[in-house]
Short mmCIF file of C-alpha atoms in Angstrom, two decimals:
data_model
loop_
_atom_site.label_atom_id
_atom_site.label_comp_id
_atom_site.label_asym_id
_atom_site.label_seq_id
_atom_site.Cartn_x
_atom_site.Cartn_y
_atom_site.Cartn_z
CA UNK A 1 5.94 -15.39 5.49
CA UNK A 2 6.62 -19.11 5.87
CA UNK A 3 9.43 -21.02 4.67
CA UNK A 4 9.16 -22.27 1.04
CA UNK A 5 8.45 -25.78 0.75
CA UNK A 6 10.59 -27.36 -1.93
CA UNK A 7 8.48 -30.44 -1.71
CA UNK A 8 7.88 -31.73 -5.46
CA UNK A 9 4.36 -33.66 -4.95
CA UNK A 10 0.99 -31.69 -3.39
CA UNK A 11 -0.04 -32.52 0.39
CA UNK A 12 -2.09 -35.49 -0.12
CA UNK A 13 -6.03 -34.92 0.43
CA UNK A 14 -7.34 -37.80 3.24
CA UNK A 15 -9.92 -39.75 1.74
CA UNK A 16 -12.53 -42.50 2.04
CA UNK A 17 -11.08 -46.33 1.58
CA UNK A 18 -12.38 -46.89 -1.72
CA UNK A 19 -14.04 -50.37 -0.54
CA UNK A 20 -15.59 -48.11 2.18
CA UNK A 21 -17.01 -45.65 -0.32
CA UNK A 22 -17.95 -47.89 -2.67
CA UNK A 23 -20.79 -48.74 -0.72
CA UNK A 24 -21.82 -44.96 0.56
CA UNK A 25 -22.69 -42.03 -0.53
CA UNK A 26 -20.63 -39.74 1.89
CA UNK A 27 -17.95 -37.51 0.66
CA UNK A 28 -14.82 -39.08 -1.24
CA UNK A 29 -12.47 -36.45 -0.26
CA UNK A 30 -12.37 -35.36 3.26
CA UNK A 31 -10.45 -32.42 3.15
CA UNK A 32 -7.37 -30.73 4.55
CA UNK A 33 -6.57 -29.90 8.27
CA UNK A 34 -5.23 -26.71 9.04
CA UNK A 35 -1.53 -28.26 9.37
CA UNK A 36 -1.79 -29.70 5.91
CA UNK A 37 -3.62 -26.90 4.45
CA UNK A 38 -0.28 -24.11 5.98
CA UNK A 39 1.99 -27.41 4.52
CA UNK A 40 0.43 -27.07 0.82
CA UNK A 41 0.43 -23.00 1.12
CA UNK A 42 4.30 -23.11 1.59
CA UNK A 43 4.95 -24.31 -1.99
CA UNK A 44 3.62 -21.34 -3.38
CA UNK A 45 6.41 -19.50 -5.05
CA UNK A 46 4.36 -16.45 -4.97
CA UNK A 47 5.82 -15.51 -8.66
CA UNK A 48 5.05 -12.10 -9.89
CA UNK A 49 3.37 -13.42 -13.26
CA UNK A 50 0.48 -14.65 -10.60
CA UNK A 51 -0.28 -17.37 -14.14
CA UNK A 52 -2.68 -18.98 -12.02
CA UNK A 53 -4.74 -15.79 -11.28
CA UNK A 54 -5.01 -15.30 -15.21
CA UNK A 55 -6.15 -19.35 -15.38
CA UNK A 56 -9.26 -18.87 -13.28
CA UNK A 57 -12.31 -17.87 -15.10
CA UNK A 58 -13.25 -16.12 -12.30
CA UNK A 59 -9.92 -14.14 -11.48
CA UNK A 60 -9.68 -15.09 -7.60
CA UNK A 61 -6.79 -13.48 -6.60
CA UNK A 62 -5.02 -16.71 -5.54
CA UNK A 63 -1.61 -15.75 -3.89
CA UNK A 64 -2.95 -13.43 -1.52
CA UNK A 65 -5.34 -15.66 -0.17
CA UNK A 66 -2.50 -17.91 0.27
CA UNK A 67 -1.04 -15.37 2.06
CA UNK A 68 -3.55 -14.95 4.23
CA UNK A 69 -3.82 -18.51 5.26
CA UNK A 70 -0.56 -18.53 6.02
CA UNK A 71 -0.97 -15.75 8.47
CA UNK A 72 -3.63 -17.44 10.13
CA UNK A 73 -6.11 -15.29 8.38
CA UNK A 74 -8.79 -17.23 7.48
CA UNK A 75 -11.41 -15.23 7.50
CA UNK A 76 -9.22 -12.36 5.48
CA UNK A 77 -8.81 -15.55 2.84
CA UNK A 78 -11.98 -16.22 2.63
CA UNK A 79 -13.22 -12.74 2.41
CA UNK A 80 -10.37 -12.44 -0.67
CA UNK A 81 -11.88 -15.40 -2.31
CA UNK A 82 -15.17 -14.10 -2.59
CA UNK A 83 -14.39 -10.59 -3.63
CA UNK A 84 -14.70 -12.65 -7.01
CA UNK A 85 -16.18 -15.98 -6.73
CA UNK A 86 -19.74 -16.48 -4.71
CA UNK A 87 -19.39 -20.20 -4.76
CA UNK A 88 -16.08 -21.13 -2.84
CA UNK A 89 -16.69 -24.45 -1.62
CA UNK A 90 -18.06 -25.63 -4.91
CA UNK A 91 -15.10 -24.56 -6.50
CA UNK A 92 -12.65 -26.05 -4.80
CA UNK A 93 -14.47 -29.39 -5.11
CA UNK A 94 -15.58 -29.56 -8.52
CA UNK A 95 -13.61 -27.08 -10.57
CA UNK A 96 -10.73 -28.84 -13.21
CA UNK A 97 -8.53 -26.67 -11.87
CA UNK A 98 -5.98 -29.10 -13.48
CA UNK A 99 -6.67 -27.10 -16.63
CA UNK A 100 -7.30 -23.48 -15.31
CA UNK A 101 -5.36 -22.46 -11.92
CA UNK A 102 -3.20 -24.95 -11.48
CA UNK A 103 -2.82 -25.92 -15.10
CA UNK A 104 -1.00 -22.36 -15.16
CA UNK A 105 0.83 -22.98 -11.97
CA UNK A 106 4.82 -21.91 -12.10
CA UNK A 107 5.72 -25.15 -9.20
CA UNK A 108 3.91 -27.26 -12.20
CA UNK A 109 6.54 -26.94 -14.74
CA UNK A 110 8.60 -29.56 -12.92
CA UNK A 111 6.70 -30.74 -9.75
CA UNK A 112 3.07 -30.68 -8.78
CA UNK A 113 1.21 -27.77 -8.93
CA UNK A 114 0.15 -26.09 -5.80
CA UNK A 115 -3.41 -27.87 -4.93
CA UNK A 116 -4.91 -24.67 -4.84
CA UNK A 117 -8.52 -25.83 -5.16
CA UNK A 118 -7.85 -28.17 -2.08
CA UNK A 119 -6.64 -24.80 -0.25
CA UNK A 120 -9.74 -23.00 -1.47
CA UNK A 121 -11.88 -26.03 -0.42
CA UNK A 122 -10.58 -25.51 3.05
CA UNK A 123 -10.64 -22.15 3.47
CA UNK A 124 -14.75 -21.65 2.24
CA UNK A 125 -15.85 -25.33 4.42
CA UNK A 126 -13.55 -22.98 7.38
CA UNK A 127 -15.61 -20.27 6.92
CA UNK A 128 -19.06 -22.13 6.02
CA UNK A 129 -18.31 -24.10 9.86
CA UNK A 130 -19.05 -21.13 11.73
CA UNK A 131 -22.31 -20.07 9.41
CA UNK A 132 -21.15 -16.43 9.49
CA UNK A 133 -21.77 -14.01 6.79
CA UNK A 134 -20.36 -10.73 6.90
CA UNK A 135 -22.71 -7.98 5.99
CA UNK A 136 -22.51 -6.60 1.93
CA UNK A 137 -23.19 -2.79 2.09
CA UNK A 138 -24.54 -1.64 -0.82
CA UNK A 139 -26.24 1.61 -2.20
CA UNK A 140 -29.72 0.07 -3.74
CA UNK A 141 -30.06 1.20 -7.83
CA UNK A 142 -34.13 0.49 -7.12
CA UNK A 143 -33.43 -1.45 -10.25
CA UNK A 144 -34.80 -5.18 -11.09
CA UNK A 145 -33.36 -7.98 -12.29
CA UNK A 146 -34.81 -11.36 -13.26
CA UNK A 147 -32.43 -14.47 -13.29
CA UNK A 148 -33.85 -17.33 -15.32
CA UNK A 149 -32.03 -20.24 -13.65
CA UNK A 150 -30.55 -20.78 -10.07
CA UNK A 151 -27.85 -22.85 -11.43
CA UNK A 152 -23.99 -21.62 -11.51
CA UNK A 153 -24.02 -18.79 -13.82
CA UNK A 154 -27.68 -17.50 -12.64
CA UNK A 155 -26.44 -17.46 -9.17
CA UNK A 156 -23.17 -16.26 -9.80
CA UNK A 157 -24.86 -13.63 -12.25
CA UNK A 158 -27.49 -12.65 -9.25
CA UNK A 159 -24.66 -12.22 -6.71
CA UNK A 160 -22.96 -9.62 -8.14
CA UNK A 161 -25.78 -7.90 -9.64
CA UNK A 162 -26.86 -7.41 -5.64
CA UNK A 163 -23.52 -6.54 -4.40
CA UNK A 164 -24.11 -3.77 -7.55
CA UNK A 165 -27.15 -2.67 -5.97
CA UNK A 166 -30.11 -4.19 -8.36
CA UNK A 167 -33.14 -6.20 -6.74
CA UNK A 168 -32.85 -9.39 -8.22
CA UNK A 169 -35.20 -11.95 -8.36
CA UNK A 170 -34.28 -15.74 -9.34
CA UNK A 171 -36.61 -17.90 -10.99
CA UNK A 172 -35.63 -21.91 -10.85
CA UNK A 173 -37.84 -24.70 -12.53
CA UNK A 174 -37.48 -26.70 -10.03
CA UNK A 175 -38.23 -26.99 -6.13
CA UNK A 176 -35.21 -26.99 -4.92
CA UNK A 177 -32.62 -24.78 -6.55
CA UNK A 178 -28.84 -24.63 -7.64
CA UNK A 179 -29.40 -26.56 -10.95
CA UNK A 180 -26.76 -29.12 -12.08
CA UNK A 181 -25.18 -28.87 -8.28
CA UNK A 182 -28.02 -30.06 -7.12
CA UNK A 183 -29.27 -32.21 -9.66
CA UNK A 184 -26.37 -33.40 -11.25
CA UNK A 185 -23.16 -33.85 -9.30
CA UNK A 186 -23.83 -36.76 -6.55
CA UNK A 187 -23.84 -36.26 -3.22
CA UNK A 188 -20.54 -37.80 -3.21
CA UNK A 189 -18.66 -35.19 -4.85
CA UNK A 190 -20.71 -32.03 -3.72
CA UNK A 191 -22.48 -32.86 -0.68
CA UNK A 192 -26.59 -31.14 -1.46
CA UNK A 193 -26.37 -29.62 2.38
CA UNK A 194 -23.13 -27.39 1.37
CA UNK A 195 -24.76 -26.48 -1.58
CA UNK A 196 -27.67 -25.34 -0.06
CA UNK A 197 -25.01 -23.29 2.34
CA UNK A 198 -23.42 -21.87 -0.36
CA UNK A 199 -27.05 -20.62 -2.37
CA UNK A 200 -28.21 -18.99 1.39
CA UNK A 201 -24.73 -16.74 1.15
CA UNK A 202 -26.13 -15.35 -2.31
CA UNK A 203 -29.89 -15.05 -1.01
CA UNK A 204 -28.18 -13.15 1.91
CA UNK A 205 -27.25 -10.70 0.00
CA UNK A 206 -30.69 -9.77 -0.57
CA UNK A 207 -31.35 -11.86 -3.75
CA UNK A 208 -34.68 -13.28 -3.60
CA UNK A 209 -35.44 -17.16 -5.21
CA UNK A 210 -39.25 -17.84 -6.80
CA UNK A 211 -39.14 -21.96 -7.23
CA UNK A 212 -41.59 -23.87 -9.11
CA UNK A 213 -41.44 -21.33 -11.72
CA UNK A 214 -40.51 -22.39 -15.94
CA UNK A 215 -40.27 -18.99 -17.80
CA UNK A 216 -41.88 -19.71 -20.96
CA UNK A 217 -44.67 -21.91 -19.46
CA UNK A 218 -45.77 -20.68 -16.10
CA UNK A 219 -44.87 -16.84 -17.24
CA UNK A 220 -42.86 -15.02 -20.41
CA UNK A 221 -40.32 -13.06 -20.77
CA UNK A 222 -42.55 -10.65 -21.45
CA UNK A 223 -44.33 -10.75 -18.39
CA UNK A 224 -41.10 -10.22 -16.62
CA UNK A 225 -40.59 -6.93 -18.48
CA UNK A 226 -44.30 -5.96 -17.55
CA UNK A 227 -43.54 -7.01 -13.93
CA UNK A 228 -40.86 -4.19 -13.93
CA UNK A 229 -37.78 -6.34 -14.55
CA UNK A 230 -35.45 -3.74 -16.62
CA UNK A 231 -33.52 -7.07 -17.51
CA UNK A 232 -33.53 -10.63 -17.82
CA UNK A 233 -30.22 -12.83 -17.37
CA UNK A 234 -30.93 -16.33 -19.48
CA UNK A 235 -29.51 -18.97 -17.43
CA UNK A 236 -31.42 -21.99 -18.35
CA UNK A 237 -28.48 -24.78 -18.47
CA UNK A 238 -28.06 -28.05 -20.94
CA UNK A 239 -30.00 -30.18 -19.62
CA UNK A 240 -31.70 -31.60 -22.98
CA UNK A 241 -30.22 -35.15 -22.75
CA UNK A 242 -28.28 -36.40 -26.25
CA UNK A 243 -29.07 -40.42 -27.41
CA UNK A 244 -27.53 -42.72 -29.45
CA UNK A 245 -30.06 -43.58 -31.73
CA UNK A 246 -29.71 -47.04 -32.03
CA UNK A 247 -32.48 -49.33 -32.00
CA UNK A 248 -34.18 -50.81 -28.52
CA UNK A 249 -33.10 -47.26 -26.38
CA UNK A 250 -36.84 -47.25 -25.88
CA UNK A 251 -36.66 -50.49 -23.49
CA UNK A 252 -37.35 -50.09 -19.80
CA UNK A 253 -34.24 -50.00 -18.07
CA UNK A 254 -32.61 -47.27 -20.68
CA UNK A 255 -31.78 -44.07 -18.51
CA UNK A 256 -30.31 -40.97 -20.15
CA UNK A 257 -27.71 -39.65 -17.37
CA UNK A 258 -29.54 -36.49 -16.94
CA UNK A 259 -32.81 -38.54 -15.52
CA UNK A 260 -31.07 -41.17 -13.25
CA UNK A 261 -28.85 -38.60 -12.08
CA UNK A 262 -31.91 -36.24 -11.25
CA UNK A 263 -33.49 -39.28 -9.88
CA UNK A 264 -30.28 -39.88 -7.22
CA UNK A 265 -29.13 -36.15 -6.09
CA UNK A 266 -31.95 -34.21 -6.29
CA UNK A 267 -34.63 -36.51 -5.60
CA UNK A 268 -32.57 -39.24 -3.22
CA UNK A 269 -33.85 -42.31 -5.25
CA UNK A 270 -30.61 -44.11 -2.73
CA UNK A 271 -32.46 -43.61 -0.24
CA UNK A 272 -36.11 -45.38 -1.75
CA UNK A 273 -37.78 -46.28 0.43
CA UNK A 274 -37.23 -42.97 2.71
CA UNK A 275 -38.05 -41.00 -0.23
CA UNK A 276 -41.02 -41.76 -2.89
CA UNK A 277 -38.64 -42.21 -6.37
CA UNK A 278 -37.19 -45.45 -6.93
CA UNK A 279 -34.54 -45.80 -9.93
CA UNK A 280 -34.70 -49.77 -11.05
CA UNK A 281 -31.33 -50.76 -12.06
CA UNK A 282 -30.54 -54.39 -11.78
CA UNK A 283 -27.51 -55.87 -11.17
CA UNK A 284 -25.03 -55.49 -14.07
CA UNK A 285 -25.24 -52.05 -15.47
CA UNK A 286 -23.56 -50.50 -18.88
CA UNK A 287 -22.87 -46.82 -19.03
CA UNK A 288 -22.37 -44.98 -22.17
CA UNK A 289 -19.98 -42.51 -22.24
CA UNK A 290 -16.16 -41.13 -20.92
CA UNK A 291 -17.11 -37.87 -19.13
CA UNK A 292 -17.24 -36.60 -15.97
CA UNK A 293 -21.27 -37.15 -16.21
CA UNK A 294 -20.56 -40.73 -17.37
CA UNK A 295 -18.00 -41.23 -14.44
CA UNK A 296 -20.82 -39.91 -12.04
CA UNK A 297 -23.67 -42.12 -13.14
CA UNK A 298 -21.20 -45.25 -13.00
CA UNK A 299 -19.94 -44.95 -9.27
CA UNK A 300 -23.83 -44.01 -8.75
CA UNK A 301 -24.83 -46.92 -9.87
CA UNK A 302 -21.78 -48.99 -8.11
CA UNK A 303 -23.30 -47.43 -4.92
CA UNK A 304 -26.31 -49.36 -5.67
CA UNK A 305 -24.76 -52.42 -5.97
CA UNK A 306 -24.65 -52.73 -9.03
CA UNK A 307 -21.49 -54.41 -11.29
CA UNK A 308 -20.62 -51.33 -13.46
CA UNK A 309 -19.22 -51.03 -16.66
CA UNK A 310 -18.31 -47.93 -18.66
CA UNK A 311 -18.11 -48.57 -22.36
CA UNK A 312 -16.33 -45.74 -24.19
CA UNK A 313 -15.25 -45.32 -27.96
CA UNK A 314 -11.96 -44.23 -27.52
CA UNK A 315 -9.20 -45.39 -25.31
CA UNK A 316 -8.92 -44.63 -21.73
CA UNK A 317 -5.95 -41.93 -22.01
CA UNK A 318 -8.86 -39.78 -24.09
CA UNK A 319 -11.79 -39.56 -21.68
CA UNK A 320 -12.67 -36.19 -21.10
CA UNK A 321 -13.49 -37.23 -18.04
CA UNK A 322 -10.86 -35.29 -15.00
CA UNK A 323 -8.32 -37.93 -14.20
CA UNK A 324 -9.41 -37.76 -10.33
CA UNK A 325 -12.64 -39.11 -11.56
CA UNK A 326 -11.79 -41.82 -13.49
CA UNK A 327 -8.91 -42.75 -11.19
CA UNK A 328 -11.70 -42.77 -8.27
CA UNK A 329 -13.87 -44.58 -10.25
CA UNK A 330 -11.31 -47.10 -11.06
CA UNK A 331 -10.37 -47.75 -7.60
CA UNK A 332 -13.94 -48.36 -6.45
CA UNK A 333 -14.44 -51.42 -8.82
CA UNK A 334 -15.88 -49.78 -11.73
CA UNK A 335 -15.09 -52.17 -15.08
CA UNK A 336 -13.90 -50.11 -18.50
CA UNK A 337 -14.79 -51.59 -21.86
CA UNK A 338 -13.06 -49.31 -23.94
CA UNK A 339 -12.40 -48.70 -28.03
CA UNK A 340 -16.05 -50.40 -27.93
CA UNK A 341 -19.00 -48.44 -29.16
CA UNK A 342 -23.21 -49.61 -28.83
CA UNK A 343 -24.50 -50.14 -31.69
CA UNK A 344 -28.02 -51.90 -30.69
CA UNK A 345 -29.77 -52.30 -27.31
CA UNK A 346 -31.26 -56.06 -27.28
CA UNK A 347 -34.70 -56.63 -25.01
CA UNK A 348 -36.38 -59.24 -23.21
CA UNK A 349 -40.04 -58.63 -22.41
CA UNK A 350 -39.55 -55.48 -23.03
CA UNK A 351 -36.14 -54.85 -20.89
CA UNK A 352 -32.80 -54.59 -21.48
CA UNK A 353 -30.97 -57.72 -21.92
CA UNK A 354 -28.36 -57.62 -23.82
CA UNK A 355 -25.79 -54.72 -25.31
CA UNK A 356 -24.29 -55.40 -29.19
CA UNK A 357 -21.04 -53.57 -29.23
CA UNK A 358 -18.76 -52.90 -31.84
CA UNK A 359 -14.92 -52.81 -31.42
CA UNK A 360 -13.10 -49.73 -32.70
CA UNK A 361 -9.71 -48.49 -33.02
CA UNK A 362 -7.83 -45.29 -33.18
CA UNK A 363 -7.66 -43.25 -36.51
CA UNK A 364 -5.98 -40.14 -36.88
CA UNK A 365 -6.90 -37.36 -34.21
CA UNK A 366 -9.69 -35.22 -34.60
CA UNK A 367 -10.44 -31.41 -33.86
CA UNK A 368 -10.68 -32.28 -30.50
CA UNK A 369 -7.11 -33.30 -30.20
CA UNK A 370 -8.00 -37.00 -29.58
CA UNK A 371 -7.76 -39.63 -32.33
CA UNK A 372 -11.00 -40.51 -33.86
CA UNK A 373 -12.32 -43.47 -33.03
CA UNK A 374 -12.85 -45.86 -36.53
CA UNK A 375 -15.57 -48.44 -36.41
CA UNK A 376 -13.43 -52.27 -36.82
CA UNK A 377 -16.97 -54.21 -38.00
CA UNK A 378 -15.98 -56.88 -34.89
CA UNK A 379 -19.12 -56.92 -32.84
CA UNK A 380 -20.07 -59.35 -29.09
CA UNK A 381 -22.92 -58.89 -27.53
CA UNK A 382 -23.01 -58.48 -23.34
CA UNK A 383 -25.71 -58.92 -20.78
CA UNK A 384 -26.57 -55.98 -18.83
CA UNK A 385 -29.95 -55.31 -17.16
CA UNK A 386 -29.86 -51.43 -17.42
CA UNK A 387 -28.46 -48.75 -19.73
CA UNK A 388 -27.17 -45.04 -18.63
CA UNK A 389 -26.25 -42.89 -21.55
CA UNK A 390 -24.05 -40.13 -20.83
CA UNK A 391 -23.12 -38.90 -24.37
CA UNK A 392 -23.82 -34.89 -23.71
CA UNK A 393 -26.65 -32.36 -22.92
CA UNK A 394 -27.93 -29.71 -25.82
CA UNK A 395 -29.34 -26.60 -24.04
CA UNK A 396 -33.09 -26.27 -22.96
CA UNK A 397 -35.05 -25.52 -25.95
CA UNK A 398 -38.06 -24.09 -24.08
CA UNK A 399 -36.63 -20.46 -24.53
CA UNK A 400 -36.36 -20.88 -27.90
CA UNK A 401 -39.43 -22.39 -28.49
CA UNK A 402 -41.34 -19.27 -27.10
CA UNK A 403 -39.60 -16.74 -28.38
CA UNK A 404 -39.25 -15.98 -31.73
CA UNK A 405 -37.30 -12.55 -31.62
CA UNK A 406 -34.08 -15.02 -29.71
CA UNK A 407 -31.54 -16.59 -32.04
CA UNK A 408 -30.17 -20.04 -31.35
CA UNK A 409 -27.34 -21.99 -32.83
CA UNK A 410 -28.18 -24.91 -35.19
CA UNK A 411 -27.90 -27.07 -31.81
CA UNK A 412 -29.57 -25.13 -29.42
CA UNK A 413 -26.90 -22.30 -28.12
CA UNK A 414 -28.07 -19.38 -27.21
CA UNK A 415 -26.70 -16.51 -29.54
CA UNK A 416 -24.92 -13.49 -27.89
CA UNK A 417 -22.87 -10.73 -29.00
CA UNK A 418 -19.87 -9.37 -27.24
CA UNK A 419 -21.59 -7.79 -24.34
CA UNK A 420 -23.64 -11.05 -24.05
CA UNK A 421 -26.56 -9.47 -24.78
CA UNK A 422 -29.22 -11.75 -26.97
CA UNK A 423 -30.63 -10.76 -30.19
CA UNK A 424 -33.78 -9.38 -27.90
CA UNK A 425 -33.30 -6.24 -26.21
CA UNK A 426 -32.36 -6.09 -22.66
CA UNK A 427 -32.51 -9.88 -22.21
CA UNK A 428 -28.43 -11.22 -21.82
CA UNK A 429 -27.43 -14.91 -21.56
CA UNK A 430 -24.87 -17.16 -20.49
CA UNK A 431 -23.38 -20.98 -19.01
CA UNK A 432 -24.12 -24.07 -21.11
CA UNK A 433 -27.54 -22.52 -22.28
CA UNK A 434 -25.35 -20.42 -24.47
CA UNK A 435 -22.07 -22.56 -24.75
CA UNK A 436 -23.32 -26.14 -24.41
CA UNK A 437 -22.87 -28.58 -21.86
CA UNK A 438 -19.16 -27.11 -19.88
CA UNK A 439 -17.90 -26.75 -16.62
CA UNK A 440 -19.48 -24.83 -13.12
CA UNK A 441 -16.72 -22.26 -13.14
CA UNK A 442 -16.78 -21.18 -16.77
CA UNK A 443 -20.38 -20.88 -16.01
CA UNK A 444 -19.68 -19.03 -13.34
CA UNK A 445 -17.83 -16.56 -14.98
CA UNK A 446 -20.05 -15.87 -17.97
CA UNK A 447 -22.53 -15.28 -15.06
CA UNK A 448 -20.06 -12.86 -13.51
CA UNK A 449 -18.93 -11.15 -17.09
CA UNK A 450 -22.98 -10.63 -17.43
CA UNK A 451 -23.65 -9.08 -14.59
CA UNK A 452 -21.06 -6.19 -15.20
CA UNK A 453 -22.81 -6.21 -18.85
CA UNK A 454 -26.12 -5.80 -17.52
CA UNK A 455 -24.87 -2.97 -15.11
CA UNK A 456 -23.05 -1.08 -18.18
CA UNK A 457 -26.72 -1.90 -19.98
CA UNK A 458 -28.75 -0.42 -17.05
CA UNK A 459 -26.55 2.48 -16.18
CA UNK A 460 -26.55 3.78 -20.39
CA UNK A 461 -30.42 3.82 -20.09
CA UNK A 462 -30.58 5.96 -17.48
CA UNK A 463 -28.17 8.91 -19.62
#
């Protein structure tokens, strides 16, 4: 074992000059060379809580993959990482593993945490260089499985499902799949081509994908069940945009963040004329919101030349956004207008013009920890030729909408019970279609705590 590093601060990641980036729409962070990925791995402690292995909502077993590394066993790491998590390089990009691994981390109670995701990151891109996949062994259940959604959770969900045995079969809206990773997080952050990597280790394991396909148009549920399918994992996502409601977000030039961001990543409106969707921006650009969605859409938009401005309610401190991204986006120009809220789109002609913003301040916190923001009746109006709202996602409705026998939340969420089952027979459910707009891991592992449901489901049929 290497010597402990008693170095306070994490290895720092290389990265992109942010005047350089600014202008691109290559990856940010360039990742860790092997010297600087053995350099990090010494500061684990290697405690015998392990709190970071009970912080991940997929339970990699962290220190031994740090091990591993550290013995030059990179494959062996690897191989450890994926015994629970089927998405490895996603992970370590775009997990907040500020509040899950290394949130928990023992070196983070006085110094840094161990930058586990950046180890992780380096490990899976390692392993994803030489496009080797060892071979799953598995004892087929002649079982299927239908996974509505390609996104984190359904592909997550389908993985282990096939390492279990089952014949699964994944249907995806869209042409392309791997849902908000491929529509949602720019190419940036989570470059499409590793994605794409990553979704061809889960169809390798025998998972097959059916595209072009929206359960509850193109077929039912209960079509799937007369196809065979034994069960049905709902994986459907949030991608129902939320709007302000404020008068004039009907003018042209009003995006919801869902659409512009669909427009960029999945079908490369940055690259119009190459490709055949053009997003029409103009040059001074207001974006609604203080999460990570918001942050996305902003530096998008920067990338396009644009002079951005986030406006946000609260205070900076209080974006939900992770820190990385609003620190990134800070240093690539984007301007913050915060404690301001919209309260009225103005047009021109029928475009955007203007913004009328009120200024707020900070009232006493609400059940989200952060202080509410309380509306000052100051108001200024600002020009800005375009509008991105990024104020949440609700879940897809369609599901709901065409099937009666399937209980929803006031707002949308699926409703489960404890073995996230739904209130129809055999059909389970999990990610944001059942918890709202939230993170890829915690998708992730309601995808993973479904599977092992739907095995437990499948195996007491069969007694």
């Amino acid at each position: 074992m290497a010597k402990f590093n008693m170095s306070k601060t994490k290895v720092p990641m290389p990265e992109q000059d942010p005047n350089v980036r600014n202008k691109n729409f290559d990856e940010v962070s360039l990742g860790y060379t092997l010297e600087m990925a053995k350099e990090e791995a010494t500061r684990c402690v290697h405690c015998k809580n392990r709190p970071c292995v009970s912080g991940c909502p997929v339970g990699v077993q962290i220190p031994e993959f740090i091990s591993l590394l550290l013995e030059d066993d990179l494959d062996g790491a690897y191989e450890k990482i994926a015994e629970t998590n089927n998405l490895p390089a996603i992970c370590g990009r775009v997990c907040p593993q500020e509040n899950q691994c290394e949130g928990n981390c023992t070196r983070g109670r006085r110094d840094e945490p161990v930058a586990i995701g950046r180890l992780e990151r380096f490990v899976a891109d390692h392993r994803n260089s030489k496009n080797y996949n060892k071979p799953v062994e598995v004892t087929s259940k002649n079982k299927k499985v239908a996974v509505v959604g390609a996104g984190p959770s359904g592909l997550s969900c389908s993985a282990d499902l096939a390492k279990l045995g089952y014949k699964v079969v994944m249907f995806d809206a869209f042409h392309t799949a791997g849902g908000v990773l491929m529509y949602g997080i720019p190419e940036f952050r989570l470059p499409k081509k590793l994605v794409q990597t990553e979704l061809k280790n889960v169809i390798g394991l025998g998972v097959k994908l059916q595209t072009n396909t929206i359960v509850g148009r193109t077929m039912s549920l209960k079509d799937l069940f007369d196809q065979g399918f034994e069960a049905i994992y709902l994986s459907t996502g949030a991608g129902l945009p939320k709007f302000l409601n404020i008068p004039g977000e009907n003018l042209n030039g009003v995006y919801s963040a869902n659409e512009f961001l669909t427009r960029m990543n999945l079908m490369k409106a940055y690259k119009f004329p190459e490709y055949d969707t053009p997003v029409h921006i103009g040059k001074k650009v207001c974006v609604v919101g203080g999460g990570n969605v918001a942050m996305d859409a902003a530096r998008s938009a920067k990338r396009l030349g644009a002079d951005v401005t986030v406006v946000y309610r609260r205070s900076f401190e209080e974006m939900p956004a992770r820190l990385e991204e609003s620190h990134h986006a800070r240093e690539e120009g984007i301007n913050f207008l915060n404690l301001h809220n919209p309260v009225e789109i103005i047009g021109e002609n029928g475009w955007v013009k203007k913004v009328k913003v009120e200024k707020m301040a900070l009232g006493e916190a609400d059940q989200s920890g952060r202080r509410r923001p309380v509306a000052t009746g100051e108001y200024e109006e600002v020009e800005f030729d375009s509008v991105i709202i990024s104020i949440g996602q609700s879940p897809n409705p369609l599901i709901k909408q065409t099937n009666d026998d399937i209980d929803t939340e006031s707002w949308g969420g699926i409703i489960i019970d404890d073995t996230t089952m739904t209130t129809k027979d055999g059909v389970f459910a999990g990610g944001d279609a059942v918890s709202g707009a939230a993170t890829v891991i915690l998708a992730m592992g309601a995808g993973k705590k479904a599977a092992e449901n739907i095995d437990k489901y499948l195996q007491a049929k069969d007694k």
